[in-house]
Amino acid sequence: KDEHQGYRDFLVRIHKETRKSFQAIDKKVEINWMSMNGGLAKRMFDQPTIDALGKTVTIDHYIKTSPEMGEFIEYFRKNFGARTVIGEFGAPIPEINGPMTEEQQANFIDELFQELYKHRDSVHGINYWVTYDSSTAVLNQNYSEKRVVDVIRKYFKPGVVKGRVTNTLGDPLRGVMVRAGDDLSKTMTNDKGEYYLLLPIDEVQLTEAC
């Protein structure tokens, strides 16, 4: 007998009853963010359960290296067609990451956000843990900002890159692919030759290909 099936059934029942309760009061609330650590989620979830929970897996996931986050996101996408909510993440966790200076924390979180940005089509939501009074805090004891705040800000308040592509006569070119230099963001020009991209605030190089 599958030792996890009872808990899976419990999660599905919670989801159904909670959804019915909000429907009864005519409220649209997304209620399938039932978090657990990533390793447990891998062992616990199967396709019927993930389907019943709206193809969403929520993980509270603290990691040693940033690629690990992408590996978990890809695991649920490839194996179950699921999107992932990062219910909790942050650094440093002393027993995982050891001590970090402000600069080391900022660099690590930047790498983590780059990984989340890389897999953004499969990431449904993220929640940094925590703001204050923890090893992962982004504020000092006097409430001043640590360096990591600027890192987080550039992803939550992205830059806008927009422009227009024309030929040598000034006529707009439709359907031109415009790519960011990181090869992670791309878009097509519209009928007016215009393009629009949202990118983390940083220097960016654009390339065009017909």
PDB file of C-alpha atoms in Angstrom:
ATOM      1  CA  LYS A   1       0.000   0.000   0.000  1.00  0.00           C
ATOM      2  CA  ASP A   2       1.237   3.489  -0.869  1.00  0.00           C
ATOM      3  CA  GLU A   3       2.062   5.155   2.447  1.00  0.00           C
ATOM      4  CA  HIS A   4       1.410   8.628   1.016  1.00  0.00           C
ATOM      5  CA  GLN A   5      -2.032   8.021  -0.495  1.00  0.00           C
ATOM      6  CA  GLY A   6      -3.912   8.940   2.668  1.00  0.00           C
ATOM      7  CA  TYR A   7      -2.222  12.331   2.789  1.00  0.00           C
ATOM      8  CA  ARG A   8      -2.814  12.917  -0.922  1.00  0.00           C
ATOM      9  CA  ASP A   9      -6.506  12.203  -0.403  1.00  0.00           C
ATOM     10  CA  PHE A  10      -6.492  14.607   2.541  1.00  0.00           C
ATOM     11  CA  LEU A  11      -5.000  17.406   0.413  1.00  0.00           C
ATOM     12  CA  VAL A  12      -7.573  16.880  -2.326  1.00  0.00           C
ATOM     13  CA  ARG A  13     -10.433  16.926   0.200  1.00  0.00           C
ATOM     14  CA  ILE A  14      -9.140  20.173   1.703  1.00  0.00           C
ATOM     15  CA  HIS A  15      -8.908  21.697  -1.747  1.00  0.00           C
ATOM     16  CA  LYS A  16     -12.448  20.683  -2.705  1.00  0.00           C
ATOM     17  CA  GLU A  17     -14.041  21.822   0.562  1.00  0.00           C
ATOM     18  CA  THR A  18     -12.192  25.144   0.617  1.00  0.00           C
ATOM     19  CA  ARG A  19     -13.101  25.847  -3.001  1.00  0.00           C
ATOM     20  CA  LYS A  20     -16.764  25.093  -2.291  1.00  0.00           C
ATOM     21  CA  SER A  21     -16.713  27.392   0.743  1.00  0.00           C
ATOM     22  CA  PHE A  22     -15.403  30.349  -1.248  1.00  0.00           C
ATOM     23  CA  GLN A  23     -17.819  29.653  -4.098  1.00  0.00           C
ATOM     24  CA  ALA A  24     -20.660  29.722  -1.583  1.00  0.00           C
ATOM     25  CA  ILE A  25     -19.792  33.316  -0.658  1.00  0.00           C
ATOM     26  CA  ASP A  26     -18.983  34.270  -4.275  1.00  0.00           C
ATOM     27  CA  LYS A  27     -15.270  34.878  -3.697  1.00  0.00           C
ATOM     28  CA  LYS A  28     -12.576  33.987  -6.206  1.00  0.00           C
ATOM     29  CA  VAL A  29      -9.603  32.843  -4.168  1.00  0.00           C
ATOM     30  CA  GLU A  30      -6.770  30.616  -5.344  1.00  0.00           C
ATOM     31  CA  ILE A  31      -6.540  28.014  -2.610  1.00  0.00           C
ATOM     32  CA  ASN A  32      -4.228  25.289  -3.885  1.00  0.00           C
ATOM     33  CA  TRP A  33      -0.930  26.603  -2.469  1.00  0.00           C
ATOM     34  CA  MET A  34      -0.356  23.759   0.000  1.00  0.00           C
ATOM     35  CA  SER A  35       3.337  23.995   0.736  1.00  0.00           C
ATOM     36  CA  MET A  36       5.930  21.418   1.701  1.00  0.00           C
ATOM     37  CA  ASN A  37       9.663  21.178   1.195  1.00  0.00           C
ATOM     38  CA  GLY A  38      10.794  20.227  -2.277  1.00  0.00           C
ATOM     39  CA  GLY A  39      12.124  16.789  -1.415  1.00  0.00           C
ATOM     40  CA  LEU A  40       8.878  15.789   0.281  1.00  0.00           C
ATOM     41  CA  ALA A  41       6.852  17.165  -2.626  1.00  0.00           C
ATOM     42  CA  LYS A  42       8.793  14.932  -5.021  1.00  0.00           C
ATOM     43  CA  ARG A  43       7.964  11.874  -2.943  1.00  0.00           C
ATOM     44  CA  MET A  44       4.421  12.882  -2.109  1.00  0.00           C
ATOM     45  CA  PHE A  45       2.780  14.095  -5.289  1.00  0.00           C
ATOM     46  CA  ASP A  46       1.487  11.993  -8.158  1.00  0.00           C
ATOM     47  CA  GLN A  47      -0.338  13.023 -11.327  1.00  0.00           C
ATOM     48  CA  PRO A  48      -3.937  12.611 -10.057  1.00  0.00           C
ATOM     49  CA  THR A  49      -3.191  14.719  -6.963  1.00  0.00           C
ATOM     50  CA  ILE A  50      -1.451  17.472  -8.895  1.00  0.00           C
ATOM     51  CA  ASP A  51      -4.307  17.527 -11.414  1.00  0.00           C
ATOM     52  CA  ALA A  52      -6.830  17.820  -8.582  1.00  0.00           C
ATOM     53  CA  LEU A  53      -4.872  20.743  -7.133  1.00  0.00           C
ATOM     54  CA  GLY A  54      -4.980  22.702 -10.363  1.00  0.00           C
ATOM     55  CA  LYS A  55      -1.598  21.520 -11.648  1.00  0.00           C
ATOM     56  CA  THR A  56       0.187  23.618  -9.027  1.00  0.00           C
ATOM     57  CA  VAL A  57       2.916  22.513  -6.632  1.00  0.00           C
ATOM     58  CA  THR A  58       4.008  24.795  -3.790  1.00  0.00           C
ATOM     59  CA  ILE A  59       7.405  24.264  -2.217  1.00  0.00           C
ATOM     60  CA  ASP A  60       9.098  25.936   0.744  1.00  0.00           C
ATOM     61  CA  HIS A  61      12.578  25.404  -0.546  1.00  0.00           C
ATOM     62  CA  TYR A  62      15.951  26.485   0.857  1.00  0.00           C
ATOM     63  CA  ILE A  63      18.931  25.424  -1.188  1.00  0.00           C
ATOM     64  CA  LYS A  64      22.716  25.387  -1.256  1.00  0.00           C
ATOM     65  CA  THR A  65      23.148  26.307  -4.918  1.00  0.00           C
ATOM     66  CA  SER A  66      20.831  28.256  -7.210  1.00  0.00           C
ATOM     67  CA  PRO A  67      20.604  25.609  -9.997  1.00  0.00           C
ATOM     68  CA  GLU A  68      18.880  23.288  -7.513  1.00  0.00           C
ATOM     69  CA  MET A  69      15.818  25.555  -7.615  1.00  0.00           C
ATOM     70  CA  GLY A  70      15.601  25.270 -11.380  1.00  0.00           C
ATOM     71  CA  GLU A  71      15.981  21.502 -11.183  1.00  0.00           C
ATOM     72  CA  PHE A  72      12.929  21.222  -8.911  1.00  0.00           C
ATOM     73  CA  ILE A  73      10.841  23.554 -11.081  1.00  0.00           C
ATOM     74  CA  GLU A  74      11.759  21.549 -14.168  1.00  0.00           C
ATOM     75  CA  TYR A  75      11.019  18.258 -12.400  1.00  0.00           C
ATOM     76  CA  PHE A  76       7.400  19.200 -11.774  1.00  0.00           C
ATOM     77  CA  ARG A  77       6.992  20.731 -15.228  1.00  0.00           C
ATOM     78  CA  LYS A  78       8.425  17.796 -17.158  1.00  0.00           C
ATOM     79  CA  ASN A  79       6.919  14.995 -15.099  1.00  0.00           C
ATOM     80  CA  PHE A  80       3.490  16.443 -14.277  1.00  0.00           C
ATOM     81  CA  GLY A  81       2.940  19.484 -16.495  1.00  0.00           C
ATOM     82  CA  ALA A  82       2.732  21.518 -13.284  1.00  0.00           C
ATOM     83  CA  ARG A  83       3.614  25.075 -12.434  1.00  0.00           C
ATOM     84  CA  THR A  84       5.479  25.823  -9.219  1.00  0.00           C
ATOM     85  CA  VAL A  85       4.872  28.332  -6.449  1.00  0.00           C
ATOM     86  CA  ILE A  86       7.943  29.073  -4.354  1.00  0.00           C
ATOM     87  CA  GLY A  87       6.168  29.425  -1.016  1.00  0.00           C
ATOM     88  CA  GLU A  88       9.340  30.249   0.891  1.00  0.00           C
ATOM     89  CA  PHE A  89      12.936  30.822  -0.095  1.00  0.00           C
ATOM     90  CA  GLY A  90      15.813  32.960   1.110  1.00  0.00           C
ATOM     91  CA  ALA A  91      19.402  32.943   2.287  1.00  0.00           C
ATOM     92  CA  PRO A  92      21.469  32.357   4.208  1.00  0.00           C
ATOM     93  CA  ILE A  93      20.211  29.400   6.187  1.00  0.00           C
ATOM     94  CA  PRO A  94      23.249  28.734   8.426  1.00  0.00           C
ATOM     95  CA  GLU A  95      23.042  24.932   8.353  1.00  0.00           C
ATOM     96  CA  ILE A  96      22.705  24.992   4.540  1.00  0.00           C
ATOM     97  CA  ASN A  97      24.662  28.016   3.357  1.00  0.00           C
ATOM     98  CA  GLY A  98      26.882  28.835   6.305  1.00  0.00           C
ATOM     99  CA  PRO A  99      27.430  32.506   7.228  1.00  0.00           C
ATOM    100  CA  MET A 100      27.266  35.154   4.514  1.00  0.00           C
ATOM    101  CA  THR A 101      28.305  38.781   4.305  1.00  0.00           C
ATOM    102  CA  GLU A 102      25.802  41.270   2.896  1.00  0.00           C
ATOM    103  CA  GLU A 103      27.591  41.094  -0.443  1.00  0.00           C
ATOM    104  CA  GLN A 104      27.560  37.290  -0.477  1.00  0.00           C
ATOM    105  CA  GLN A 105      23.855  37.252   0.393  1.00  0.00           C
ATOM    106  CA  ALA A 106      23.078  39.734  -2.376  1.00  0.00           C
ATOM    107  CA  ASN A 107      25.073  37.776  -4.957  1.00  0.00           C
ATOM    108  CA  PHE A 108      23.488  34.461  -3.959  1.00  0.00           C
ATOM    109  CA  ILE A 109      19.946  35.833  -4.084  1.00  0.00           C
ATOM    110  CA  ASP A 110      20.689  37.451  -7.436  1.00  0.00           C
ATOM    111  CA  GLU A 111      21.760  34.047  -8.784  1.00  0.00           C
ATOM    112  CA  LEU A 112      18.589  32.535  -7.338  1.00  0.00           C
ATOM    113  CA  PHE A 113      16.365  35.139  -8.967  1.00  0.00           C
ATOM    114  CA  GLN A 114      18.149  34.619 -12.272  1.00  0.00           C
ATOM    115  CA  GLU A 115      17.247  30.935 -11.989  1.00  0.00           C
ATOM    116  CA  LEU A 116      13.620  31.783 -11.235  1.00  0.00           C
ATOM    117  CA  TYR A 117      13.594  34.260 -14.126  1.00  0.00           C
ATOM    118  CA  LYS A 118      15.008  31.595 -16.433  1.00  0.00           C
ATOM    119  CA  HIS A 119      12.122  29.279 -15.535  1.00  0.00           C
ATOM    120  CA  ARG A 120       9.519  32.034 -15.172  1.00  0.00           C
ATOM    121  CA  ASP A 121       7.005  30.390 -17.505  1.00  0.00           C
ATOM    122  CA  SER A 122       6.700  27.571 -14.959  1.00  0.00           C
ATOM    123  CA  VAL A 123       6.808  29.757 -11.830  1.00  0.00           C
ATOM    124  CA  HIS A 124       3.364  30.874 -10.691  1.00  0.00           C
ATOM    125  CA  GLY A 125       4.407  32.838  -7.617  1.00  0.00           C
ATOM    126  CA  ILE A 126       7.299  33.521  -5.260  1.00  0.00           C
ATOM    127  CA  ASN A 127       7.598  34.593  -1.641  1.00  0.00           C
ATOM    128  CA  TYR A 128      10.893  35.699  -0.107  1.00  0.00           C
ATOM    129  CA  TRP A 129      11.291  34.701   3.544  1.00  0.00           C
ATOM    130  CA  VAL A 130      11.829  36.856   5.536  1.00  0.00           C
ATOM    131  CA  THR A 131      11.952  40.665   5.819  1.00  0.00           C
ATOM    132  CA  TYR A 132      13.285  41.154   9.362  1.00  0.00           C
ATOM    133  CA  ASP A 133      14.849  39.387  12.340  1.00  0.00           C
ATOM    134  CA  SER A 134      16.141  36.226  10.680  1.00  0.00           C
ATOM    135  CA  SER A 135      19.325  34.963   9.058  1.00  0.00           C
ATOM    136  CA  THR A 136      17.596  35.549   5.696  1.00  0.00           C
ATOM    137  CA  ALA A 137      16.426  39.079   6.602  1.00  0.00           C
ATOM    138  CA  VAL A 138      16.655  41.848   4.032  1.00  0.00           C
ATOM    139  CA  LEU A 139      16.518  44.606   6.666  1.00  0.00           C
ATOM    140  CA  ASN A 140      19.005  45.324   9.425  1.00  0.00           C
ATOM    141  CA  GLN A 141      17.983  45.643  13.073  1.00  0.00           C
ATOM    142  CA  ASN A 142      17.589  49.415  12.589  1.00  0.00           C
ATOM    143  CA  TYR A 143      15.322  48.735   9.578  1.00  0.00           C
ATOM    144  CA  SER A 144      17.871  50.000   7.066  1.00  0.00           C
ATOM    145  CA  GLU A 145      18.062  48.053   3.826  1.00  0.00           C
ATOM    146  CA  LYS A 146      20.676  45.416   3.194  1.00  0.00           C
ATOM    147  CA  ARG A 147      22.308  45.178  -0.228  1.00  0.00           C
ATOM    148  CA  VAL A 148      20.007  42.305  -1.166  1.00  0.00           C
ATOM    149  CA  VAL A 149      17.029  44.686  -1.294  1.00  0.00           C
ATOM    150  CA  ASP A 150      18.315  46.247  -4.517  1.00  0.00           C
ATOM    151  CA  VAL A 151      18.609  42.754  -6.000  1.00  0.00           C
ATOM    152  CA  ILE A 152      15.023  41.870  -5.129  1.00  0.00           C
ATOM    153  CA  ARG A 153      13.773  45.258  -6.306  1.00  0.00           C
ATOM    154  CA  LYS A 154      15.167  44.855  -9.818  1.00  0.00           C
ATOM    155  CA  TYR A 155      13.068  41.706 -10.315  1.00  0.00           C
ATOM    156  CA  PHE A 156       9.871  42.931  -8.667  1.00  0.00           C
ATOM    157  CA  LYS A 157      10.154  46.327 -10.403  1.00  0.00           C
ATOM    158  CA  PRO A 158      11.587  45.327 -13.778  1.00  0.00           C
ATOM    159  CA  GLY A 159      12.788  47.692 -16.457  1.00  0.00           C
ATOM    160  CA  VAL A 160      10.833  48.358 -19.644  1.00  0.00           C
ATOM    161  CA  VAL A 161      12.634  48.130 -22.966  1.00  0.00           C
ATOM    162  CA  LYS A 162      10.660  49.264 -25.999  1.00  0.00           C
ATOM    163  CA  GLY A 163      11.365  50.478 -29.475  1.00  0.00           C
ATOM    164  CA  ARG A 164      10.493  50.307 -33.142  1.00  0.00           C
ATOM    165  CA  VAL A 165      12.068  48.381 -36.004  1.00  0.00           C
ATOM    166  CA  THR A 166      11.992  49.867 -39.517  1.00  0.00           C
ATOM    167  CA  ASN A 167      13.668  49.332 -42.852  1.00  0.00           C
ATOM    168  CA  THR A 168      15.980  51.862 -44.482  1.00  0.00           C
ATOM    169  CA  LEU A 169      12.960  53.757 -45.839  1.00  0.00           C
ATOM    170  CA  GLY A 170      11.467  54.100 -42.378  1.00  0.00           C
ATOM    171  CA  ASP A 171       8.682  51.584 -42.971  1.00  0.00           C
ATOM    172  CA  PRO A 172       7.754  49.505 -39.908  1.00  0.00           C
ATOM    173  CA  LEU A 173       8.748  45.850 -39.941  1.00  0.00           C
ATOM    174  CA  ARG A 174       6.224  43.398 -38.557  1.00  0.00           C
ATOM    175  CA  GLY A 175       7.116  39.999 -37.129  1.00  0.00           C
ATOM    176  CA  VAL A 176      10.762  40.721 -36.361  1.00  0.00           C
ATOM    177  CA  MET A 177      12.120  38.749 -33.408  1.00  0.00           C
ATOM    178  CA  VAL A 178      13.766  40.951 -30.773  1.00  0.00           C
ATOM    179  CA  ARG A 179      15.887  39.127 -28.198  1.00  0.00           C
ATOM    180  CA  ALA A 180      17.613  40.235 -25.023  1.00  0.00           C
ATOM    181  CA  GLY A 181      21.314  39.427 -24.815  1.00  0.00           C
ATOM    182  CA  ASP A 182      20.712  36.822 -22.105  1.00  0.00           C
ATOM    183  CA  ASP A 183      18.607  34.884 -24.647  1.00  0.00           C
ATOM    184  CA  LEU A 184      15.884  34.468 -22.013  1.00  0.00           C
ATOM    185  CA  SER A 185      13.489  37.180 -23.185  1.00  0.00           C
ATOM    186  CA  LYS A 186      12.170  37.692 -26.670  1.00  0.00           C
ATOM    187  CA  THR A 187       9.198  39.212 -28.438  1.00  0.00           C
ATOM    188  CA  MET A 188       7.906  39.951 -31.930  1.00  0.00           C
ATOM    189  CA  THR A 189       7.282  43.371 -33.405  1.00  0.00           C
ATOM    190  CA  ASN A 190       3.660  44.300 -34.054  1.00  0.00           C
ATOM    191  CA  ASP A 191       2.067  45.819 -37.173  1.00  0.00           C
ATOM    192  CA  LYS A 192       3.702  49.143 -36.355  1.00  0.00           C
ATOM    193  CA  GLY A 193       7.115  47.552 -35.903  1.00  0.00           C
ATOM    194  CA  GLU A 194       6.969  48.146 -32.165  1.00  0.00           C
ATOM    195  CA  TYR A 195       8.304  45.831 -29.481  1.00  0.00           C
ATOM    196  CA  TYR A 196       8.040  45.796 -25.689  1.00  0.00           C
ATOM    197  CA  LEU A 197      10.016  43.780 -23.145  1.00  0.00           C
ATOM    198  CA  LEU A 198      10.029  43.586 -19.352  1.00  0.00           C
ATOM    199  CA  LEU A 199      13.509  42.772 -18.033  1.00  0.00           C
ATOM    200  CA  PRO A 200      15.364  42.784 -14.720  1.00  0.00           C
ATOM    201  CA  ILE A 201      17.019  46.171 -14.349  1.00  0.00           C
ATOM    202  CA  ASP A 202      20.523  45.798 -15.748  1.00  0.00           C
ATOM    203  CA  GLU A 203      22.521  46.580 -18.836  1.00  0.00           C
ATOM    204  CA  VAL A 204      20.985  44.762 -21.771  1.00  0.00           C
ATOM    205  CA  GLN A 205      21.940  44.159 -25.375  1.00  0.00           C
ATOM    206  CA  LEU A 206      19.212  43.542 -27.934  1.00  0.00           C
ATOM    207  CA  THR A 207      19.473  41.589 -31.159  1.00  0.00           C
ATOM    208  CA  GLU A 208      17.036  41.423 -34.041  1.00  0.00           C
ATOM    209  CA  ALA A 209      16.364  38.557 -36.427  1.00  0.00           C
ATOM    210  CA  CYS A 210      13.797  38.506 -39.248  1.00  0.00           C
TER     211      CYS A 210
END
